[in-house]
Short mmCIF file of C-alpha atoms in Angstrom, two decimals:
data_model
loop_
_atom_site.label_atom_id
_atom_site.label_comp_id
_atom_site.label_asym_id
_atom_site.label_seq_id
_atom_site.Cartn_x
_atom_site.Cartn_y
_atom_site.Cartn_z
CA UNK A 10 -22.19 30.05 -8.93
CA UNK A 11 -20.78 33.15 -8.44
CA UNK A 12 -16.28 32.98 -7.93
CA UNK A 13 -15.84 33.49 -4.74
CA UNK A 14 -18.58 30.59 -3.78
CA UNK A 15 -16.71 28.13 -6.05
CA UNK A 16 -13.01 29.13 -3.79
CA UNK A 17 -14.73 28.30 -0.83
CA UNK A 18 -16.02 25.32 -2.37
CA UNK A 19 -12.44 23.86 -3.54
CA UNK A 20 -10.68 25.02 0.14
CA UNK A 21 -13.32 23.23 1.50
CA UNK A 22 -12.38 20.31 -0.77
CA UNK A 23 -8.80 20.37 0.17
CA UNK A 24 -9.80 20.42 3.77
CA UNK A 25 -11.49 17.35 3.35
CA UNK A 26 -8.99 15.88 2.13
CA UNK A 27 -6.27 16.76 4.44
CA UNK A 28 -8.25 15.61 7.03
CA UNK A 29 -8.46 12.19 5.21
CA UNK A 30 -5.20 11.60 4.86
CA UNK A 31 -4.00 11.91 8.67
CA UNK A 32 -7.34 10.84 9.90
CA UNK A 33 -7.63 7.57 8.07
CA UNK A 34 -3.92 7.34 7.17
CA UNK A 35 -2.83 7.15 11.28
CA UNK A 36 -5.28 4.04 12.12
CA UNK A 37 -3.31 1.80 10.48
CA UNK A 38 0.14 2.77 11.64
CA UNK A 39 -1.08 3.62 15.31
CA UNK A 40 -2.74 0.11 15.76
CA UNK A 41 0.95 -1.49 14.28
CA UNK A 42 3.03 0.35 16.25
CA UNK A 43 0.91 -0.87 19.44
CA UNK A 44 1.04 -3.91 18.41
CA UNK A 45 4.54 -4.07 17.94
CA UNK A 46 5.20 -2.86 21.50
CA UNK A 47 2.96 -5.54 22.66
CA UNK A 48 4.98 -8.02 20.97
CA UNK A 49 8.28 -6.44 22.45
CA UNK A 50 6.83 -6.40 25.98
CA UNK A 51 5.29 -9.44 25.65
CA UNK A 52 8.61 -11.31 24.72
CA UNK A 53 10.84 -9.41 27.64
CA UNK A 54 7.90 -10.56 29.73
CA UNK A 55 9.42 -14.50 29.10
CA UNK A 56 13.18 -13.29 28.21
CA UNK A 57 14.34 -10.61 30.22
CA UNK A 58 17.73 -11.24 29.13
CA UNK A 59 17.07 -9.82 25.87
CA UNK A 60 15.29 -6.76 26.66
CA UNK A 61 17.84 -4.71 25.57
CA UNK A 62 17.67 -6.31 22.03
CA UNK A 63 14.05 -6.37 22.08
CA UNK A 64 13.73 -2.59 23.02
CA UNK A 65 15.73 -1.49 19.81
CA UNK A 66 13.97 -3.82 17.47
CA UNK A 67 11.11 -2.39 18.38
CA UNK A 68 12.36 1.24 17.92
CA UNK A 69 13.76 0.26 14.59
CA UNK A 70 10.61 -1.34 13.14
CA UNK A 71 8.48 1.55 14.52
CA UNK A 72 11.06 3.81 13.01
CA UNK A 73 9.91 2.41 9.67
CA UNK A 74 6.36 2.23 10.58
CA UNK A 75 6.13 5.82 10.68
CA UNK A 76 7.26 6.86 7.33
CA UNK A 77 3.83 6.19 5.90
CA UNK A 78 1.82 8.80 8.26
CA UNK A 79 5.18 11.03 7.68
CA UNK A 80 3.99 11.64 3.94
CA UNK A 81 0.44 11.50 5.23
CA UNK A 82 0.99 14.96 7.17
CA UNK A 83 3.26 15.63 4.28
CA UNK A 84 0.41 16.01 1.80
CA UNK A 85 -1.99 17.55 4.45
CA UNK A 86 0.35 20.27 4.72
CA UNK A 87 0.68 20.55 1.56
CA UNK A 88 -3.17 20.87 0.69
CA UNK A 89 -3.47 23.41 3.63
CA UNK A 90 -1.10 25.82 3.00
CA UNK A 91 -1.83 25.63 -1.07
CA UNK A 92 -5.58 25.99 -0.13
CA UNK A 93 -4.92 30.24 -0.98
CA UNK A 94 -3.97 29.76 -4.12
CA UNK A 95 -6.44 27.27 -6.11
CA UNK A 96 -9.07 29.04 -7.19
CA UNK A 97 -11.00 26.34 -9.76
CA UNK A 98 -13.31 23.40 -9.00
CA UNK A 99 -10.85 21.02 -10.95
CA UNK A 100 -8.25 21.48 -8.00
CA UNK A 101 -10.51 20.68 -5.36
CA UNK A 102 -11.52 17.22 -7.14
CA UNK A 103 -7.50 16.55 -7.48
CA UNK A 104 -7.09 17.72 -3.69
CA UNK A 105 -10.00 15.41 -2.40
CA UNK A 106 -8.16 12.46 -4.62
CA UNK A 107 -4.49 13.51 -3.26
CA UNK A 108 -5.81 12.78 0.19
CA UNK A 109 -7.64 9.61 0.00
CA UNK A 110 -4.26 8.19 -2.22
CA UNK A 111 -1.80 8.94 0.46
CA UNK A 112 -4.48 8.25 3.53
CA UNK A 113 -5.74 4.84 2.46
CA UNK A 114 -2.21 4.16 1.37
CA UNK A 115 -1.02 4.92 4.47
CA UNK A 116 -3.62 3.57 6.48
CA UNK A 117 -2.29 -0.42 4.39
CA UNK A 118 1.19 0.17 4.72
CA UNK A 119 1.32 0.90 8.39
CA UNK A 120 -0.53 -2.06 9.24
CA UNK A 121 1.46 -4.03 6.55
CA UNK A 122 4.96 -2.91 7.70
CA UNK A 123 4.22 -3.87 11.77
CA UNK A 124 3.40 -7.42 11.01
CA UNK A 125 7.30 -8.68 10.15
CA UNK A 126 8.09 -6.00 12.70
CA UNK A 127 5.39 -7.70 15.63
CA UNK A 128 6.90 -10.78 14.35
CA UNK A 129 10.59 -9.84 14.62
CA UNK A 130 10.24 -9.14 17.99
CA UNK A 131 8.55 -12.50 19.45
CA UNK A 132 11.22 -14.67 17.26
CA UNK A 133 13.89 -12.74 18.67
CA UNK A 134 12.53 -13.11 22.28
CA UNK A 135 12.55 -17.30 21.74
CA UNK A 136 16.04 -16.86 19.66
CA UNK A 137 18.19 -14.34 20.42
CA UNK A 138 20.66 -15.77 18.70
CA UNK A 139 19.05 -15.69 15.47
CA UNK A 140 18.53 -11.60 15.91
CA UNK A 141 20.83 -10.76 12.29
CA UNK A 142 18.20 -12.62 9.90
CA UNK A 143 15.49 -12.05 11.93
CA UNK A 144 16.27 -8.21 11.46
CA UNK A 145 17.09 -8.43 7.56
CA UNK A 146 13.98 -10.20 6.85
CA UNK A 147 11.81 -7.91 8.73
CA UNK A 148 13.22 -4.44 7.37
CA UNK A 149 13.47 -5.97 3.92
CA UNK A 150 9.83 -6.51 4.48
CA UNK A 151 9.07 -3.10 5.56
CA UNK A 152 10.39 -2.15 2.44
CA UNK A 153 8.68 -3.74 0.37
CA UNK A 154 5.42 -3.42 1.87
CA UNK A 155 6.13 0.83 1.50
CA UNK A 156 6.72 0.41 -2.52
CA UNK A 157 2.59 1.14 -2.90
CA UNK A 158 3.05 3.84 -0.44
CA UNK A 159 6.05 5.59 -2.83
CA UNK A 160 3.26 4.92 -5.61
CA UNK A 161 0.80 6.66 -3.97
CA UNK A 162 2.89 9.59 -3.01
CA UNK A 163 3.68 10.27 -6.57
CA UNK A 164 -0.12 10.32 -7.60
CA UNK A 165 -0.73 12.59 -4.94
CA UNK A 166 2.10 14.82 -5.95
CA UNK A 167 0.64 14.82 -9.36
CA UNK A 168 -2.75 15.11 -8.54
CA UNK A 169 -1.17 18.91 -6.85
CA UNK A 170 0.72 20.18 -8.95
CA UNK A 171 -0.74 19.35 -12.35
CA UNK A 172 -1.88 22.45 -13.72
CA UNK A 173 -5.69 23.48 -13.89
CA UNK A 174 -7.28 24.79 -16.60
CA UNK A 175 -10.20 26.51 -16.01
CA UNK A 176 -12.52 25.38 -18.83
CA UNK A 177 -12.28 21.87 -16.80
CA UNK A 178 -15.43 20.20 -17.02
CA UNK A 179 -16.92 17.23 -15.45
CA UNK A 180 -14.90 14.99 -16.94
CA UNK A 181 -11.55 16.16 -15.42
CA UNK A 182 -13.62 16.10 -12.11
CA UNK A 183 -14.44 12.92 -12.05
CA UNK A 184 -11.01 11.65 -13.17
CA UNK A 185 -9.26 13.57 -10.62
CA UNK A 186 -10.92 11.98 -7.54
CA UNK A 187 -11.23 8.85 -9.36
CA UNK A 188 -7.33 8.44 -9.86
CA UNK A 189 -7.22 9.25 -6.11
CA UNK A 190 -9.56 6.43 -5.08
CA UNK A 191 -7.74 3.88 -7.44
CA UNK A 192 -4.23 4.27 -6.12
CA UNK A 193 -5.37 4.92 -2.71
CA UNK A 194 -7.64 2.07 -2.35
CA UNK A 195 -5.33 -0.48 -4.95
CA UNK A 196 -2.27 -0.36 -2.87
CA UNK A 197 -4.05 -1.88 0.45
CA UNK A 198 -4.02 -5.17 -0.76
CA UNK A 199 0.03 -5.34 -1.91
CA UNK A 200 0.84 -3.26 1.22
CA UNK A 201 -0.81 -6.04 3.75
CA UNK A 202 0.07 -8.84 1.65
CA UNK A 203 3.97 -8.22 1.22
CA UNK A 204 3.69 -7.60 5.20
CA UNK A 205 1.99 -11.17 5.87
CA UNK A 206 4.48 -12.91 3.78
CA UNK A 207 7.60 -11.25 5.36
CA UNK A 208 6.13 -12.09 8.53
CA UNK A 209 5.49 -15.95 7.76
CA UNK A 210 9.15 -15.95 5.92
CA UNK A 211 10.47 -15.21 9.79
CA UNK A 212 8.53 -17.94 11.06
CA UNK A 213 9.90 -20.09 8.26
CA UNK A 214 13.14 -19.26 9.43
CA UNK A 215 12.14 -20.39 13.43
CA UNK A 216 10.89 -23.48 11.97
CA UNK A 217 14.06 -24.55 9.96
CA UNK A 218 16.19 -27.48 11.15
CA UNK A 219 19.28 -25.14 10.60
CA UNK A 220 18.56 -21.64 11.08
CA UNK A 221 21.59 -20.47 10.15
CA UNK A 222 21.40 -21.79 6.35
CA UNK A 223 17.78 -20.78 5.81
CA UNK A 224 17.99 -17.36 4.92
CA UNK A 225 19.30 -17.52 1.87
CA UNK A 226 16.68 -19.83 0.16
CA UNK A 227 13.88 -18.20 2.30
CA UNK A 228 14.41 -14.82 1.07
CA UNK A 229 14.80 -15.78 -2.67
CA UNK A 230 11.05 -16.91 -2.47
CA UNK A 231 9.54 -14.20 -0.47
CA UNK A 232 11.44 -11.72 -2.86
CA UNK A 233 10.11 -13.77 -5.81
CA UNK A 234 6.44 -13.98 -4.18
CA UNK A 235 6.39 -10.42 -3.39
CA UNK A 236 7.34 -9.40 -6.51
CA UNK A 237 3.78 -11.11 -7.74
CA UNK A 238 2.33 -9.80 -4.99
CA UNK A 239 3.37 -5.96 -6.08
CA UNK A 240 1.42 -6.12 -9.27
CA UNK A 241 -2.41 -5.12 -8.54
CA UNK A 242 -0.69 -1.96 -7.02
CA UNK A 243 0.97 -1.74 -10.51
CA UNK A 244 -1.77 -1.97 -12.08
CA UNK A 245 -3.72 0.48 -10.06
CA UNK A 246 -0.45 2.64 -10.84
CA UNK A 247 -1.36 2.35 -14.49
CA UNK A 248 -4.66 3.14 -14.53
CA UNK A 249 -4.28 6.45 -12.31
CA UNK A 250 -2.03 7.62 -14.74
CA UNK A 251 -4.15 6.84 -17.47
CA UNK A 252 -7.20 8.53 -15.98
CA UNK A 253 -5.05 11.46 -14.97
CA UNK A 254 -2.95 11.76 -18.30
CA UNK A 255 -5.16 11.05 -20.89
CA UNK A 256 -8.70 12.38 -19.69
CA UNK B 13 -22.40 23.60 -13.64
CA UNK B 14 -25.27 23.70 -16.13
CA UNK B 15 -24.20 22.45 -18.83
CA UNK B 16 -23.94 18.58 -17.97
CA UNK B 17 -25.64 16.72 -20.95
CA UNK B 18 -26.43 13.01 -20.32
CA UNK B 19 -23.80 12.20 -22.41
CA UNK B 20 -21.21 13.41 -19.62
CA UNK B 21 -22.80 11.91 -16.87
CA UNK B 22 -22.25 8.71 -18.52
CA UNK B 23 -18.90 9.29 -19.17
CA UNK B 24 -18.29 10.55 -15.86
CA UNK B 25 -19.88 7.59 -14.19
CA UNK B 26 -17.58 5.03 -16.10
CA UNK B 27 -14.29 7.24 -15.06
CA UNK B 28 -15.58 6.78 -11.49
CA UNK B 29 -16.28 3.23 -11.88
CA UNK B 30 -12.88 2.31 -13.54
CA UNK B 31 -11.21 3.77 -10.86
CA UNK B 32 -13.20 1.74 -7.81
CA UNK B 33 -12.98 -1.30 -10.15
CA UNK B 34 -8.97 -0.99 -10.29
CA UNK B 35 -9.04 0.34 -6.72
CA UNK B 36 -11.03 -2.33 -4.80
CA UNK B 37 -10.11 -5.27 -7.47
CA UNK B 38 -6.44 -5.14 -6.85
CA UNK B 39 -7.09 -5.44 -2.60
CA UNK B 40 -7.84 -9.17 -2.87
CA UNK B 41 -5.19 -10.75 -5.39
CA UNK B 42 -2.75 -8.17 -3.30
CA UNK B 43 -3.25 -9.81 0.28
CA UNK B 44 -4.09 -13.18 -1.32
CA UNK B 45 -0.59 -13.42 -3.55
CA UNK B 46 1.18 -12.08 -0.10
CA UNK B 47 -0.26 -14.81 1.85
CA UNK B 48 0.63 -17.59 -0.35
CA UNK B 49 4.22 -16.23 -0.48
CA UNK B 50 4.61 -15.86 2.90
CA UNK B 51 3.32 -19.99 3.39
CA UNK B 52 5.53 -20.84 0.93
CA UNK B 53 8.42 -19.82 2.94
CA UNK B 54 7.11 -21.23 6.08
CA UNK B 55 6.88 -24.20 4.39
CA UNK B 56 10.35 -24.00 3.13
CA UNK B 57 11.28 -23.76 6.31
CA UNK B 58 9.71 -26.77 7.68
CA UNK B 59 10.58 -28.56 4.55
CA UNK B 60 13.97 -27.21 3.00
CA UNK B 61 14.74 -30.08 0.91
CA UNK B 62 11.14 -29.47 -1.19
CA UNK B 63 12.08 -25.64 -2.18
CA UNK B 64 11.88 -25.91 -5.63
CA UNK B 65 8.32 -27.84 -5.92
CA UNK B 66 6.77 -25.14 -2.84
CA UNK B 67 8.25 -22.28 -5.48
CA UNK B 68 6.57 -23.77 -8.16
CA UNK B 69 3.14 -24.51 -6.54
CA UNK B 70 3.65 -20.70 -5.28
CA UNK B 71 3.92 -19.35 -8.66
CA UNK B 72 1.24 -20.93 -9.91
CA UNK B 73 -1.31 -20.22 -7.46
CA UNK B 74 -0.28 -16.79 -7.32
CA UNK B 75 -0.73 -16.81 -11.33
CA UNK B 76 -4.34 -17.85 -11.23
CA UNK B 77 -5.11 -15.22 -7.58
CA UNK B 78 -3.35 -12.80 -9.77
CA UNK B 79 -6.56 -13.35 -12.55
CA UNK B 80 -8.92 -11.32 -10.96
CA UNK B 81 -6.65 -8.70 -10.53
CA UNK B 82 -6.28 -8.83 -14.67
CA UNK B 83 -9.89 -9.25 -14.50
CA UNK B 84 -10.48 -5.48 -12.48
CA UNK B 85 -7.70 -4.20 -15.21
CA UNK B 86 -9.33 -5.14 -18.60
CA UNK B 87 -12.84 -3.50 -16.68
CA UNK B 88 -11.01 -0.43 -15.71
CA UNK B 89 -9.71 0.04 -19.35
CA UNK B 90 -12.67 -0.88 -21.55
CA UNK B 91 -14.57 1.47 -18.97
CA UNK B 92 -11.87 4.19 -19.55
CA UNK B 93 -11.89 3.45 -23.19
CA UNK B 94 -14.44 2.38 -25.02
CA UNK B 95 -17.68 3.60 -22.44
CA UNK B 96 -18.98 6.58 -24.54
CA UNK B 97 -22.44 7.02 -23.56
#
């Protein structure tokens, strides 16, 4: 292959996997976000009273909700704009991977991070009065269930801007995307899981005989169960760096 | 690319497959340890007075989902580390 065949080869590459990482990374946040709104509406539906309440819960959740495709187009932009300046096959591999990380990480996290938020908003239509921990718990949640998505951004970063060589050779290829697939793939399961247990801890909270004294204890086991529940992404953490450090 | 030997394409393969194994092993005991945590604190809440036995049971049960996660990790690294075609 001739050099200017292998360019067009990696811009193609990163164009792929721009187009990953919005394409698949906005399902997940676009369906949560809707579904959050159908929560809201659904609970000033039987509470008018509360709209008002309910209307900026469900601003602030979305709010939250859309950080994930924010770094999405963050790394698309990235990979179309630096398409002019890689020039060997190695940094089309590392685009392809940047973009399925940060899509498929994006894709869990969006889902994960509506489901306290849904949640939020039907407790708070039943109690109103119970809005403050209802709130904590769910942005606490959101939080968490973004930590994979921070992971993912940084092996997307890396997989950029670590320097090519050119005597690359299939090796480095196959590391590249496969450090991409790894992260991108091993932080759906923390993402949705720290979501689900952030939304059960608000039902936990409906269900308590005293509301207003079950936060505390209620909390201090979904932060202790979530902190399990971080580790495969860990892990998958470990091994991108290991396959894009040591290969 | 010409000069691939079979040796590579071993290699290669086992890179690739430590990274699905990591990648699609840790979406199971991720969900799974999320689910149990987020029970456990429903159940609290139904239950207050039996937090420190539903913390417990948690733990554990996350300890054993958390296995197969382990499981994909040791496959990722002896794929990594010791596949050499």
């Amino acid at each position: 292959m001739d050099p200017v065949a292998v360019s067009l080869i990696v811009k193609a590459m990163y164009a792929l996997g721009a187009a990953f990482a919005v394409g698949f990374g906005a399902v997940g946040p676009g369906t949560g976000m809707g579904l959050n709104a159908a929560s809201a509406v659904e609970g000033m539906g039987r509470q008018p009273g509360t709209s008002s309440d309910l209307f900026r819960i469900m601003l602030i959740g979305q709010g939250a909700t859309s950080t994930p495709p924010t770094f999405a187009l963050v790394i698309a932009i990235l990979l179309l704009f630096g398409m002019g300046d890689a020039t060997y096959l190695v940094q089309g591999f590392a685009g392809l991977g940047a973009g399925i990380s940060i899509g498929a990480a994006s894709f869990a996290s969006g889902l994960g991070s509506s489901l306290p938020a849904s949640m939020a908003c039907e407790a708070i239509a039943r109690q109103p009065h119970l809005r403050r921990p209802f709130t904590t718990l769910m942005l606490v949640g959101q939080a968490l269930s973004q930590t994979p998505l921070i992971f993912a951004l940084l092996v997307s970063f890396l997989l950029i801007f670590l320097p090519a060589s050119p005597d690359a050779g299939i090796l480095q290829y196959v590391a590249r995307i496969s450090a991409g697939i790894c992260m991108g793939f091993g932080s759906i399961g923390s993402s949705i899981g720290s979501g689900l247990a952030a939304e059960l801890a608000i039902v936990g909270i409906r269900h308590h005989r005293e509301p207003e004294k079950a936060s505390g204890p209620i909390t201090r086991t979904m932060l202790l169960g979530l902190a399990v529940a971080q580790s495969p992404s860990v892990f998958a953490l470990v091994i991108s760096f290991v396959l894009l450090l040591t290969i | 690319m010409d000069g691939i030997t079979g040796v590579e394409l071993i290699r290669a393969a086992a890179l690739l497959g430590a990274g699905m194994s990591m990648g699609f092993g840790a979406i199971g005991p991720g969900i799974g340890e999320g689910f149990a945590a987020g029970k456990a604190c429903e159940a609290i809440g139904r239950n207050p007075d039996q937090a420190g036995l539903l913390t417990r049971t948690m733990l554990v049960g996350q300890a054993v989902s958390e296995s197969t996660g382990i499981y994909a990790l040791v496959i990722s690294l002896l794929l990594i580390f010791v596949v050499k075609g």
